């Protein structure tokens, strides 16, 4: 999410010097073998799409499962005594937090936010927190903001507990670590939409399903970073603790956990970000709050209103990110234990006083008249933009023409090419790519994932989706590397870019759904555009970070040898930042794929549409198979583009 | 390393045990929203479907429930089929505009009796294929399906391959279009826009340039007031001609739209439930409110207030005594 998050992630994966030299040796050999196989295979096996005999039709069994759940949900003990209590527990906790927030009133909540930010991160962030909360009220979004906040508090708490427990187990036991890692890896590439349907089926539409889907999505980074923090504990300190005769538990509590504090806080930060990004997606299954407002505004094709509900989400995200980020940075600096308690007491007292005074003076509800209407000017701006750019722009043509050309000249050939290739040639291609970039393990995973897509019977739509992802990734990388290089060369560009990237990364994807259609028409082109908008910030950030992180000694020595700026960039900076650039590629792929479902909402068709269709029609067979295929596609793409061993949170 | 895990395992199993055995059964048919009934107000939760007509119903019902009957109203946007599910569990109290879901009706209304019918909305829905009126005026024969192939070229887009484009909408819609195109031998490609918002945006862009297009669309719909469209005649609808989804070769039926209530809500909640059962208006009224919301960008509450102020004798009859 922020600079802090990305930096820590860089420390989280090792470099692979030996793998690099190995790769170079193998390349020629592998390519020759692949070509030979391809030619031979065409004669021997023949071509065509995935063979029908090798598919499994899950419509029957999945339909049966879905019917069973619906018929037994109100009576079966599994639901009455287990899921029912989980569901009630979630509802009660969210309700509790919501009522507290309502009772504190807008003044109390704003004061609490400001004072907590002040204690954790200083006066500057405290002011931004206060301004952010007041702005949510000014936009007329106070109540939805509180609903979302209540849901977030519960979801983040559960995610942190679940994630920390998993991370603790993985951090202490090598066996658990080995078992858990591939699970977390898989969860990381799984697009959120894929889990909505099964969760809804069990818990029904509404807050419990939304909270649980959010936990599934947001707990992995916490687990990962907790495990990482515990495993990376300084051996010297551990040795010292052991020599002092500390027991295992004492060592954990007094040495390991405190040493891992930075990772734990980073995990919290990542978990909050992930949970917030889920807030809107969860509105599709009735989470209420801000996400629902965005979703409802969309129904009346009202970008302005969607933006008015989207801005509070961005504000919440930025404030929470900065505050938790600052808490992480503060560790290890001046010890605050002496002043901490009175400070917190002041904060608590201040909150209570403000809340009570405001309540007596004006009540707890946000004053009705005090709102600014941003919807109308925004809609006018969007209308102007789409009215003037859609077509008939002299010389360069309108955006609709570009979209048409992009579809005809890029998307169509790639899709038709992939679908024309014999199925075994596609598998072979993937195997070769994975061998070149990764290890035999990643190769096996990638090929099996792709084969599983064929077995599920969605080979053609999956290749259609794949073609859109490839096109989206290509555009993202070209633009992302260019902007990333620019911002690494100029600090001013980086400063200007930071808030823009923040907004694009946290703005709910639903908000730009209408603008992309208005600019590019319905079809696969707007789907690719939405994906690029979503994935670009992460790629830009990682590129900038990677280029800036290049060893200054290498830069200096190249400069003293008389290298020009361009030479320096091409010969020193880019090669040295290779791991970062490869990570950018990988993240670009994963993030583009995460927007496939959004693409389904603007005419992207293929798997994205099927996933949305399943959810809208309660059709488990269609939805789950499409979701699984998206996950498998993600797994394959992640493995194929994963050059180094990497443990990172989802998103960036 | 193994030791710290023991208490963990114990803790997890204890929690699970308490969850399973400690308390009684949870009532899965009474799962209200955590945001309901806050501040001591009685709350009614209404489901809103993604189209503006449904928003208009809910806006007016919400306004009257809040201002005439003293309820607080929560709205949740969900697609129709999941809304049935939510209705049966008590997560929402009512659907005000259902376009006909016989499977769900059999399951929840007849079998499980968790949902009870709430009468008709007073609006009749109709699905069809439409071309813009400016195009139909130039080429009057396009309004017969037999002539559609002649115009396939004109409806071509980058997305439709070499064929004409039939623009379809949200995945939550009832549609036979893929089968229709095939069974009627049409040289068309169905392009799913994936959401109503995307479809409306695309239609408006086409209309701005006076481009020809062919689209799945439905009445009542406010967009007709902005982009006049003419229906293309498909082979006439007869009872049961759409029974086999693969063999459909006829037009869509006219559907009187219905309301459904959560059975327990309908039974217990007195005035709110009686009001929602009485609620029934006409296509023209619904379109008026829908147009205010979607085109004039009034908030649903403001649009509802405007309609309520102007049509008192109509809604007076819905208020239970």
mmCIF file with all atom_site columns, N, CA and C in Angstrom, chain A residues 67 70 73 80-81 85 87-88 95 165 172 203-205 292 296 298-299 301 391 518 521-522 524 600-603 609 615-617, chain B residues 1 8 19 24 26 28 31 34 36-37 50 55 75 77 79 82 85 89 91 107 112 159 171 192-195 197 201-202 205 209 297:
data_model
loop_
_atom_site.group_PDB
_atom_site.id
_atom_site.type_symbol
_atom_site.label_atom_id
_atom_site.label_alt_id
_atom_site.label_comp_id
_atom_site.label_asym_id
_atom_site.label_entity_id
_atom_site.label_seq_id
_atom_site.pdbx_PDB_ins_code
_atom_site.Cartn_x
_atom_site.Cartn_y
_atom_site.Cartn_z
_atom_site.occupancy
_atom_site.B_iso_or_equiv
_atom_site.pdbx_formal_charge
_atom_site.auth_seq_id
_atom_site.auth_comp_id
_atom_site.auth_asym_id
_atom_site.auth_atom_id
_atom_site.pdbx_PDB_model_num
ATOM 1   N N  . UNK A 1 67  ? -28.943 -26.976 -3.470  1.00 0.00 ? 67  UNK A N  1
ATOM 2   C CA . UNK A 1 67  ? -30.306 -27.278 -3.024  1.00 0.00 ? 67  UNK A CA 1
ATOM 3   C C  . UNK A 1 67  ? -30.315 -27.803 -1.600  1.00 0.00 ? 67  UNK A C  1
ATOM 4   N N  . UNK A 1 70  ? -29.880 -24.970 0.866   1.00 0.00 ? 70  UNK A N  1
ATOM 5   C CA . UNK A 1 70  ? -31.061 -24.110 0.997   1.00 0.00 ? 70  UNK A CA 1
ATOM 6   C C  . UNK A 1 70  ? -32.191 -24.845 1.731   1.00 0.00 ? 70  UNK A C  1
ATOM 7   N N  . UNK A 1 73  ? -30.990 -25.315 5.561   1.00 0.00 ? 73  UNK A N  1
ATOM 8   C CA . UNK A 1 73  ? -30.359 -24.219 6.270   1.00 0.00 ? 73  UNK A CA 1
ATOM 9   C C  . UNK A 1 73  ? -31.128 -23.825 7.523   1.00 0.00 ? 73  UNK A C  1
ATOM 10  N N  . UNK A 1 80  ? -27.917 -24.786 12.678  1.00 0.00 ? 80  UNK A N  1
ATOM 11  C CA . UNK A 1 80  ? -28.522 -24.267 13.899  1.00 0.00 ? 80  UNK A CA 1
ATOM 12  C C  . UNK A 1 80  ? -27.492 -24.077 15.002  1.00 0.00 ? 80  UNK A C  1
ATOM 13  N N  . UNK A 1 81  ? -26.557 -25.031 15.107  1.00 0.00 ? 81  UNK A N  1
ATOM 14  C CA . UNK A 1 81  ? -25.637 -24.981 16.238  1.00 0.00 ? 81  UNK A CA 1
ATOM 15  C C  . UNK A 1 81  ? -24.258 -24.473 15.896  1.00 0.00 ? 81  UNK A C  1
ATOM 16  N N  . UNK A 1 85  ? -24.619 -19.703 15.021  1.00 0.00 ? 85  UNK A N  1
ATOM 17  C CA . UNK A 1 85  ? -24.008 -18.952 16.118  1.00 0.00 ? 85  UNK A CA 1
ATOM 18  C C  . UNK A 1 85  ? -22.919 -18.025 15.621  1.00 0.00 ? 85  UNK A C  1
ATOM 19  N N  . UNK A 1 87  ? -22.901 -16.644 12.743  1.00 0.00 ? 87  UNK A N  1
ATOM 20  C CA . UNK A 1 87  ? -23.638 -15.560 12.115  1.00 0.00 ? 87  UNK A CA 1
ATOM 21  C C  . UNK A 1 87  ? -24.177 -14.583 13.157  1.00 0.00 ? 87  UNK A C  1
ATOM 22  N N  . UNK A 1 88  ? -24.793 -15.127 14.203  1.00 0.00 ? 88  UNK A N  1
ATOM 23  C CA . UNK A 1 88  ? -25.323 -14.258 15.256  1.00 0.00 ? 88  UNK A CA 1
ATOM 24  C C  . UNK A 1 88  ? -24.223 -13.483 15.960  1.00 0.00 ? 88  UNK A C  1
ATOM 25  N N  . UNK A 1 95  ? -23.207 -4.914  15.413  1.00 0.00 ? 95  UNK A N  1
ATOM 26  C CA . UNK A 1 95  ? -24.238 -4.058  15.972  1.00 0.00 ? 95  UNK A CA 1
ATOM 27  C C  . UNK A 1 95  ? -23.718 -3.293  17.187  1.00 0.00 ? 95  UNK A C  1
ATOM 28  N N  . UNK A 1 165 ? -2.943  -16.059 14.852  1.00 0.00 ? 165 UNK A N  1
ATOM 29  C CA . UNK A 1 165 ? -2.867  -17.445 15.334  1.00 0.00 ? 165 UNK A CA 1
ATOM 30  C C  . UNK A 1 165 ? -2.195  -18.342 14.292  1.00 0.00 ? 165 UNK A C  1
ATOM 31  N N  . UNK A 1 172 ? 6.345   -20.802 14.655  1.00 0.00 ? 172 UNK A N  1
ATOM 32  C CA . UNK A 1 172 ? 6.976   -21.639 15.663  1.00 0.00 ? 172 UNK A CA 1
ATOM 33  C C  . UNK A 1 172 ? 7.262   -23.043 15.167  1.00 0.00 ? 172 UNK A C  1
ATOM 34  N N  . UNK A 1 203 ? -24.289 -18.529 4.582   1.00 0.00 ? 203 UNK A N  1
ATOM 35  C CA . UNK A 1 203 ? -24.720 -17.530 5.555   1.00 0.00 ? 203 UNK A CA 1
ATOM 36  C C  . UNK A 1 203 ? -25.854 -16.648 5.059   1.00 0.00 ? 203 UNK A C  1
ATOM 37  N N  . UNK A 1 204 ? -26.181 -16.757 3.784   1.00 0.00 ? 204 UNK A N  1
ATOM 38  C CA . UNK A 1 204 ? -27.203 -15.874 3.255   1.00 0.00 ? 204 UNK A CA 1
ATOM 39  C C  . UNK A 1 204 ? -26.638 -14.490 3.000   1.00 0.00 ? 204 UNK A C  1
ATOM 40  N N  . UNK A 1 205 ? -27.444 -13.691 2.308   1.00 0.00 ? 205 UNK A N  1
ATOM 41  C CA . UNK A 1 205 ? -27.045 -12.317 2.022   1.00 0.00 ? 205 UNK A CA 1
ATOM 42  C C  . UNK A 1 205 ? -26.919 -11.540 3.328   1.00 0.00 ? 205 UNK A C  1
ATOM 43  N N  . UNK A 1 292 ? -22.564 -0.181  -0.373  1.00 0.00 ? 292 UNK A N  1
ATOM 44  C CA . UNK A 1 292 ? -23.915 -0.275  -0.912  1.00 0.00 ? 292 UNK A CA 1
ATOM 45  C C  . UNK A 1 292 ? -24.317 1.032   -1.593  1.00 0.00 ? 292 UNK A C  1
ATOM 46  N N  . UNK A 1 296 ? -25.524 1.257   -5.305  1.00 0.00 ? 296 UNK A N  1
ATOM 47  C CA . UNK A 1 296 ? -26.844 1.790   -5.663  1.00 0.00 ? 296 UNK A CA 1
ATOM 48  C C  . UNK A 1 296 ? -26.716 2.963   -6.631  1.00 0.00 ? 296 UNK A C  1
ATOM 49  N N  . UNK A 1 298 ? -24.522 3.329   -8.794  1.00 0.00 ? 298 UNK A N  1
ATOM 50  C CA . UNK A 1 298 ? -24.214 2.741   -10.081 1.00 0.00 ? 298 UNK A CA 1
ATOM 51  C C  . UNK A 1 298 ? -25.479 2.361   -10.831 1.00 0.00 ? 298 UNK A C  1
ATOM 52  N N  . UNK A 1 299 ? -26.468 1.888   -10.106 1.00 0.00 ? 299 UNK A N  1
ATOM 53  C CA . UNK A 1 299 ? -27.694 1.426   -10.738 1.00 0.00 ? 299 UNK A CA 1
ATOM 54  C C  . UNK A 1 299 ? -28.407 2.566   -11.444 1.00 0.00 ? 299 UNK A C  1
ATOM 55  N N  . UNK A 1 301 ? -26.805 4.989   -12.809 1.00 0.00 ? 301 UNK A N  1
ATOM 56  C CA . UNK A 1 301 ? -25.775 5.543   -13.681 1.00 0.00 ? 301 UNK A CA 1
ATOM 57  C C  . UNK A 1 301 ? -25.353 6.925   -13.199 1.00 0.00 ? 301 UNK A C  1
ATOM 58  N N  . UNK A 1 391 ? -15.913 10.290  -29.469 1.00 0.00 ? 391 UNK A N  1
ATOM 59  C CA . UNK A 1 391 ? -15.627 10.114  -30.906 1.00 0.00 ? 391 UNK A CA 1
ATOM 60  C C  . UNK A 1 391 ? -15.460 11.471  -31.549 1.00 0.00 ? 391 UNK A C  1
ATOM 61  N N  . UNK A 1 518 ? -18.446 4.741   -20.716 1.00 0.00 ? 518 UNK A N  1
ATOM 62  C CA . UNK A 1 518 ? -18.759 5.968   -21.437 1.00 0.00 ? 518 UNK A CA 1
ATOM 63  C C  . UNK A 1 518 ? -17.635 6.341   -22.385 1.00 0.00 ? 518 UNK A C  1
ATOM 64  N N  . UNK A 1 521 ? -17.060 2.330   -24.627 1.00 0.00 ? 521 UNK A N  1
ATOM 65  C CA . UNK A 1 521 ? -18.170 1.493   -25.066 1.00 0.00 ? 521 UNK A CA 1
ATOM 66  C C  . UNK A 1 521 ? -18.211 0.189   -24.289 1.00 0.00 ? 521 UNK A C  1
ATOM 67  N N  . UNK A 1 522 ? -19.222 -0.638  -24.592 1.00 0.00 ? 522 UNK A N  1
ATOM 68  C CA . UNK A 1 522 ? -19.330 -1.920  -23.913 1.00 0.00 ? 522 UNK A CA 1
ATOM 69  C C  . UNK A 1 522 ? -18.444 -2.935  -24.617 1.00 0.00 ? 522 UNK A C  1
ATOM 70  N N  . UNK A 1 524 ? -14.723 -5.733  -24.371 1.00 0.00 ? 524 UNK A N  1
ATOM 71  C CA . UNK A 1 524 ? -13.519 -6.146  -23.664 1.00 0.00 ? 524 UNK A CA 1
ATOM 72  C C  . UNK A 1 524 ? -12.551 -4.986  -23.457 1.00 0.00 ? 524 UNK A C  1
ATOM 73  N N  . UNK A 1 600 ? -16.268 -8.207  -16.222 1.00 0.00 ? 600 UNK A N  1
ATOM 74  C CA . UNK A 1 600 ? -17.518 -8.880  -16.554 1.00 0.00 ? 600 UNK A CA 1
ATOM 75  C C  . UNK A 1 600 ? -18.716 -7.946  -16.466 1.00 0.00 ? 600 UNK A C  1
ATOM 76  N N  . UNK A 1 601 ? -18.631 -6.939  -15.609 1.00 0.00 ? 601 UNK A N  1
ATOM 77  C CA . UNK A 1 601 ? -19.734 -5.990  -15.442 1.00 0.00 ? 601 UNK A CA 1
ATOM 78  C C  . UNK A 1 601 ? -19.774 -4.930  -16.540 1.00 0.00 ? 601 UNK A C  1
ATOM 79  N N  . UNK A 1 602 ? -18.732 -4.838  -17.366 1.00 0.00 ? 602 UNK A N  1
ATOM 80  C CA . UNK A 1 602 ? -18.749 -3.848  -18.446 1.00 0.00 ? 602 UNK A CA 1
ATOM 81  C C  . UNK A 1 602 ? -18.656 -4.500  -19.815 1.00 0.00 ? 602 UNK A C  1
ATOM 82  N N  . UNK A 1 603 ? -18.925 -5.800  -19.884 1.00 0.00 ? 603 UNK A N  1
ATOM 83  C CA . UNK A 1 603 ? -18.969 -6.452  -21.179 1.00 0.00 ? 603 UNK A CA 1
ATOM 84  C C  . UNK A 1 603 ? -17.733 -7.243  -21.530 1.00 0.00 ? 603 UNK A C  1
ATOM 85  N N  . UNK A 1 609 ? -17.917 -12.596 -16.501 1.00 0.00 ? 609 UNK A N  1
ATOM 86  C CA . UNK A 1 609 ? -19.375 -12.553 -16.635 1.00 0.00 ? 609 UNK A CA 1
ATOM 87  C C  . UNK A 1 609 ? -20.000 -13.771 -15.970 1.00 0.00 ? 609 UNK A C  1
ATOM 88  N N  . UNK A 1 615 ? -23.515 -15.385 -9.248  1.00 0.00 ? 615 UNK A N  1
ATOM 89  C CA . UNK A 1 615 ? -23.929 -14.680 -8.041  1.00 0.00 ? 615 UNK A CA 1
ATOM 90  C C  . UNK A 1 615 ? -25.328 -14.096 -8.206  1.00 0.00 ? 615 UNK A C  1
ATOM 91  N N  . UNK A 1 616 ? -25.586 -13.518 -9.391  1.00 0.00 ? 616 UNK A N  1
ATOM 92  C CA . UNK A 1 616 ? -26.868 -12.852 -9.616  1.00 0.00 ? 616 UNK A CA 1
ATOM 93  C C  . UNK A 1 616 ? -28.012 -13.853 -9.692  1.00 0.00 ? 616 UNK A C  1
ATOM 94  N N  . UNK A 1 617 ? -27.732 -15.042 -10.220 1.00 0.00 ? 617 UNK A N  1
ATOM 95  C CA . UNK A 1 617 ? -28.798 -16.023 -10.413 1.00 0.00 ? 617 UNK A CA 1
ATOM 96  C C  . UNK A 1 617 ? -28.777 -17.106 -9.345  1.00 0.00 ? 617 UNK A C  1
ATOM 97  N N  . UNK B 2 1   ? 9.526   -26.549 20.541  1.00 0.00 ? 1   UNK B N  1
ATOM 98  C CA . UNK B 2 1   ? 8.651   -25.819 19.633  1.00 0.00 ? 1   UNK B CA 1
ATOM 99  C C  . UNK B 2 1   ? 7.215   -26.329 19.699  1.00 0.00 ? 1   UNK B C  1
ATOM 100 N N  . UNK B 2 8   ? -3.033  -23.693 22.520  1.00 0.00 ? 8   UNK B N  1
ATOM 101 C CA . UNK B 2 8   ? -3.735  -23.144 21.359  1.00 0.00 ? 8   UNK B CA 1
ATOM 102 C C  . UNK B 2 8   ? -4.820  -24.102 20.897  1.00 0.00 ? 8   UNK B C  1
ATOM 103 N N  . UNK B 2 19  ? -19.353 -23.217 21.135  1.00 0.00 ? 19  UNK B N  1
ATOM 104 C CA . UNK B 2 19  ? -20.194 -22.790 20.010  1.00 0.00 ? 19  UNK B CA 1
ATOM 105 C C  . UNK B 2 19  ? -21.206 -23.869 19.659  1.00 0.00 ? 19  UNK B C  1
ATOM 106 N N  . UNK B 2 24  ? -28.080 -22.717 22.818  1.00 0.00 ? 24  UNK B N  1
ATOM 107 C CA . UNK B 2 24  ? -29.138 -23.434 22.114  1.00 0.00 ? 24  UNK B CA 1
ATOM 108 C C  . UNK B 2 24  ? -29.021 -23.254 20.621  1.00 0.00 ? 24  UNK B C  1
ATOM 109 N N  . UNK B 2 26  ? -29.526 -21.689 16.971  1.00 0.00 ? 26  UNK B N  1
ATOM 110 C CA . UNK B 2 26  ? -29.703 -20.347 16.428  1.00 0.00 ? 26  UNK B CA 1
ATOM 111 C C  . UNK B 2 26  ? -30.877 -20.382 15.457  1.00 0.00 ? 26  UNK B C  1
ATOM 112 N N  . UNK B 2 28  ? -32.250 -19.591 12.205  1.00 0.00 ? 28  UNK B N  1
ATOM 113 C CA . UNK B 2 28  ? -31.737 -19.149 10.916  1.00 0.00 ? 28  UNK B CA 1
ATOM 114 C C  . UNK B 2 28  ? -32.802 -18.426 10.093  1.00 0.00 ? 28  UNK B C  1
ATOM 115 N N  . UNK B 2 31  ? -32.836 -13.547 10.882  1.00 0.00 ? 31  UNK B N  1
ATOM 116 C CA . UNK B 2 31  ? -31.487 -12.988 10.845  1.00 0.00 ? 31  UNK B CA 1
ATOM 117 C C  . UNK B 2 31  ? -31.558 -11.548 10.373  1.00 0.00 ? 31  UNK B C  1
ATOM 118 N N  . UNK B 2 34  ? -27.624 -5.959  11.335  1.00 0.00 ? 34  UNK B N  1
ATOM 119 C CA . UNK B 2 34  ? -27.150 -5.343  12.576  1.00 0.00 ? 34  UNK B CA 1
ATOM 120 C C  . UNK B 2 34  ? -27.441 -3.841  12.611  1.00 0.00 ? 34  UNK B C  1
ATOM 121 N N  . UNK B 2 36  ? -30.280 -2.574  11.762  1.00 0.00 ? 36  UNK B N  1
ATOM 122 C CA . UNK B 2 36  ? -31.715 -2.348  11.913  1.00 0.00 ? 36  UNK B CA 1
ATOM 123 C C  . UNK B 2 36  ? -32.044 -1.932  13.349  1.00 0.00 ? 36  UNK B C  1
ATOM 124 N N  . UNK B 2 37  ? -33.146 -1.238  13.502  1.00 0.00 ? 37  UNK B N  1
ATOM 125 C CA . UNK B 2 37  ? -33.674 -0.889  14.828  1.00 0.00 ? 37  UNK B CA 1
ATOM 126 C C  . UNK B 2 37  ? -32.691 -0.164  15.731  1.00 0.00 ? 37  UNK B C  1
ATOM 127 N N  . UNK B 2 50  ? -31.326 -3.714  -9.099  1.00 0.00 ? 50  UNK B N  1
ATOM 128 C CA . UNK B 2 50  ? -30.372 -2.769  -9.673  1.00 0.00 ? 50  UNK B CA 1
ATOM 129 C C  . UNK B 2 50  ? -30.989 -1.795  -10.671 1.00 0.00 ? 50  UNK B C  1
ATOM 130 N N  . UNK B 2 55  ? -35.849 1.068   -7.780  1.00 0.00 ? 55  UNK B N  1
ATOM 131 C CA . UNK B 2 55  ? -35.458 2.138   -6.858  1.00 0.00 ? 55  UNK B CA 1
ATOM 132 C C  . UNK B 2 55  ? -36.614 3.088   -6.607  1.00 0.00 ? 55  UNK B C  1
ATOM 133 N N  . UNK B 2 75  ? -32.291 0.163   3.220   1.00 0.00 ? 75  UNK B N  1
ATOM 134 C CA . UNK B 2 75  ? -32.399 -0.468  1.906   1.00 0.00 ? 75  UNK B CA 1
ATOM 135 C C  . UNK B 2 75  ? -31.113 -1.219  1.623   1.00 0.00 ? 75  UNK B C  1
ATOM 136 N N  . UNK B 2 77  ? -29.171 -3.227  -1.669  1.00 0.00 ? 77  UNK B N  1
ATOM 137 C CA . UNK B 2 77  ? -29.269 -3.569  -3.081  1.00 0.00 ? 77  UNK B CA 1
ATOM 138 C C  . UNK B 2 77  ? -28.790 -4.994  -3.331  1.00 0.00 ? 77  UNK B C  1
ATOM 139 N N  . UNK B 2 79  ? -29.502 -8.549  -6.165  1.00 0.00 ? 79  UNK B N  1
ATOM 140 C CA . UNK B 2 79  ? -30.192 -9.070  -7.347  1.00 0.00 ? 79  UNK B CA 1
ATOM 141 C C  . UNK B 2 79  ? -31.387 -9.910  -6.915  1.00 0.00 ? 79  UNK B C  1
ATOM 142 N N  . UNK B 2 82  ? -30.887 -13.787 -5.249  1.00 0.00 ? 82  UNK B N  1
ATOM 143 C CA . UNK B 2 82  ? -30.405 -13.687 -3.875  1.00 0.00 ? 82  UNK B CA 1
ATOM 144 C C  . UNK B 2 82  ? -31.391 -12.954 -2.954  1.00 0.00 ? 82  UNK B C  1
ATOM 145 N N  . UNK B 2 85  ? -33.738 -15.338 -1.421  1.00 0.00 ? 85  UNK B N  1
ATOM 146 C CA . UNK B 2 85  ? -33.046 -16.049 -0.365  1.00 0.00 ? 85  UNK B CA 1
ATOM 147 C C  . UNK B 2 85  ? -32.986 -15.214 0.913   1.00 0.00 ? 85  UNK B C  1
ATOM 148 N N  . UNK B 2 89  ? -34.838 -15.627 4.841   1.00 0.00 ? 89  UNK B N  1
ATOM 149 C CA . UNK B 2 89  ? -34.100 -15.642 6.103   1.00 0.00 ? 89  UNK B CA 1
ATOM 150 C C  . UNK B 2 89  ? -34.408 -14.447 6.985   1.00 0.00 ? 89  UNK B C  1
ATOM 151 N N  . UNK B 2 91  ? -33.531 -11.391 6.330   1.00 0.00 ? 91  UNK B N  1
ATOM 152 C CA . UNK B 2 91  ? -32.518 -10.334 6.217   1.00 0.00 ? 91  UNK B CA 1
ATOM 153 C C  . UNK B 2 91  ? -33.125 -9.100  5.575   1.00 0.00 ? 91  UNK B C  1
ATOM 154 N N  . UNK B 2 107 ? -40.384 -23.025 -4.170  1.00 0.00 ? 107 UNK B N  1
ATOM 155 C CA . UNK B 2 107 ? -39.577 -23.415 -3.020  1.00 0.00 ? 107 UNK B CA 1
ATOM 156 C C  . UNK B 2 107 ? -39.969 -22.672 -1.750  1.00 0.00 ? 107 UNK B C  1
ATOM 157 N N  . UNK B 2 112 ? -41.684 -24.069 1.764   1.00 0.00 ? 112 UNK B N  1
ATOM 158 C CA . UNK B 2 112 ? -41.149 -23.690 3.062   1.00 0.00 ? 112 UNK B CA 1
ATOM 159 C C  . UNK B 2 112 ? -42.017 -22.676 3.793   1.00 0.00 ? 112 UNK B C  1
ATOM 160 N N  . UNK B 2 159 ? -16.921 -5.591  -31.014 1.00 0.00 ? 159 UNK B N  1
ATOM 161 C CA . UNK B 2 159 ? -17.135 -6.684  -30.082 1.00 0.00 ? 159 UNK B CA 1
ATOM 162 C C  . UNK B 2 159 ? -17.904 -7.845  -30.707 1.00 0.00 ? 159 UNK B C  1
ATOM 163 N N  . UNK B 2 171 ? -26.435 -9.728  -15.864 1.00 0.00 ? 171 UNK B N  1
ATOM 164 C CA . UNK B 2 171 ? -26.608 -11.168 -15.709 1.00 0.00 ? 171 UNK B CA 1
ATOM 165 C C  . UNK B 2 171 ? -27.819 -11.526 -14.855 1.00 0.00 ? 171 UNK B C  1
ATOM 166 N N  . UNK B 2 192 ? -23.031 -9.370  -24.002 1.00 0.00 ? 192 UNK B N  1
ATOM 167 C CA . UNK B 2 192 ? -23.553 -9.068  -22.660 1.00 0.00 ? 192 UNK B CA 1
ATOM 168 C C  . UNK B 2 192 ? -22.804 -7.888  -22.076 1.00 0.00 ? 192 UNK B C  1
ATOM 169 N N  . UNK B 2 193 ? -23.539 -6.816  -21.796 1.00 0.00 ? 193 UNK B N  1
ATOM 170 C CA . UNK B 2 193 ? -22.841 -5.654  -21.252 1.00 0.00 ? 193 UNK B CA 1
ATOM 171 C C  . UNK B 2 193 ? -22.537 -5.839  -19.774 1.00 0.00 ? 193 UNK B C  1
ATOM 172 N N  . UNK B 2 194 ? -23.120 -6.840  -19.138 1.00 0.00 ? 194 UNK B N  1
ATOM 173 C CA . UNK B 2 194 ? -22.674 -7.205  -17.791 1.00 0.00 ? 194 UNK B CA 1
ATOM 174 C C  . UNK B 2 194 ? -23.336 -6.459  -16.661 1.00 0.00 ? 194 UNK B C  1
ATOM 175 N N  . UNK B 2 195 ? -23.898 -5.291  -16.923 1.00 0.00 ? 195 UNK B N  1
ATOM 176 C CA . UNK B 2 195 ? -24.632 -4.568  -15.883 1.00 0.00 ? 195 UNK B CA 1
ATOM 177 C C  . UNK B 2 195 ? -25.556 -3.584  -16.571 1.00 0.00 ? 195 UNK B C  1
ATOM 178 N N  . UNK B 2 197 ? -26.055 -0.555  -15.760 1.00 0.00 ? 197 UNK B N  1
ATOM 179 C CA . UNK B 2 197 ? -25.386 0.740   -15.876 1.00 0.00 ? 197 UNK B CA 1
ATOM 180 C C  . UNK B 2 197 ? -24.571 0.810   -17.159 1.00 0.00 ? 197 UNK B C  1
ATOM 181 N N  . UNK B 2 201 ? -25.336 3.317   -20.328 1.00 0.00 ? 201 UNK B N  1
ATOM 182 C CA . UNK B 2 201 ? -24.288 4.225   -20.763 1.00 0.00 ? 201 UNK B CA 1
ATOM 183 C C  . UNK B 2 201 ? -23.997 4.039   -22.248 1.00 0.00 ? 201 UNK B C  1
ATOM 184 N N  . UNK B 2 202 ? -23.922 2.773   -22.673 1.00 0.00 ? 202 UNK B N  1
ATOM 185 C CA . UNK B 2 202 ? -23.646 2.479   -24.077 1.00 0.00 ? 202 UNK B CA 1
ATOM 186 C C  . UNK B 2 202 ? -24.791 2.966   -24.971 1.00 0.00 ? 202 UNK B C  1
ATOM 187 N N  . UNK B 2 205 ? -24.572 6.634   -25.428 1.00 0.00 ? 205 UNK B N  1
ATOM 188 C CA . UNK B 2 205 ? -23.495 7.028   -26.341 1.00 0.00 ? 205 UNK B CA 1
ATOM 189 C C  . UNK B 2 205 ? -23.911 6.813   -27.795 1.00 0.00 ? 205 UNK B C  1
ATOM 190 N N  . UNK B 2 209 ? -24.806 9.898   -30.978 1.00 0.00 ? 209 UNK B N  1
ATOM 191 C CA . UNK B 2 209 ? -24.267 9.949   -32.340 1.00 0.00 ? 209 UNK B CA 1
ATOM 192 C C  . UNK B 2 209 ? -25.277 9.518   -33.379 1.00 0.00 ? 209 UNK B C  1
ATOM 193 N N  . UNK B 2 297 ? -31.162 13.311  -11.698 1.00 0.00 ? 297 UNK B N  1
ATOM 194 C CA . UNK B 2 297 ? -30.208 13.072  -10.617 1.00 0.00 ? 297 UNK B CA 1
ATOM 195 C C  . UNK B 2 297 ? -30.700 13.580  -9.266  1.00 0.00 ? 297 UNK B C  1
#
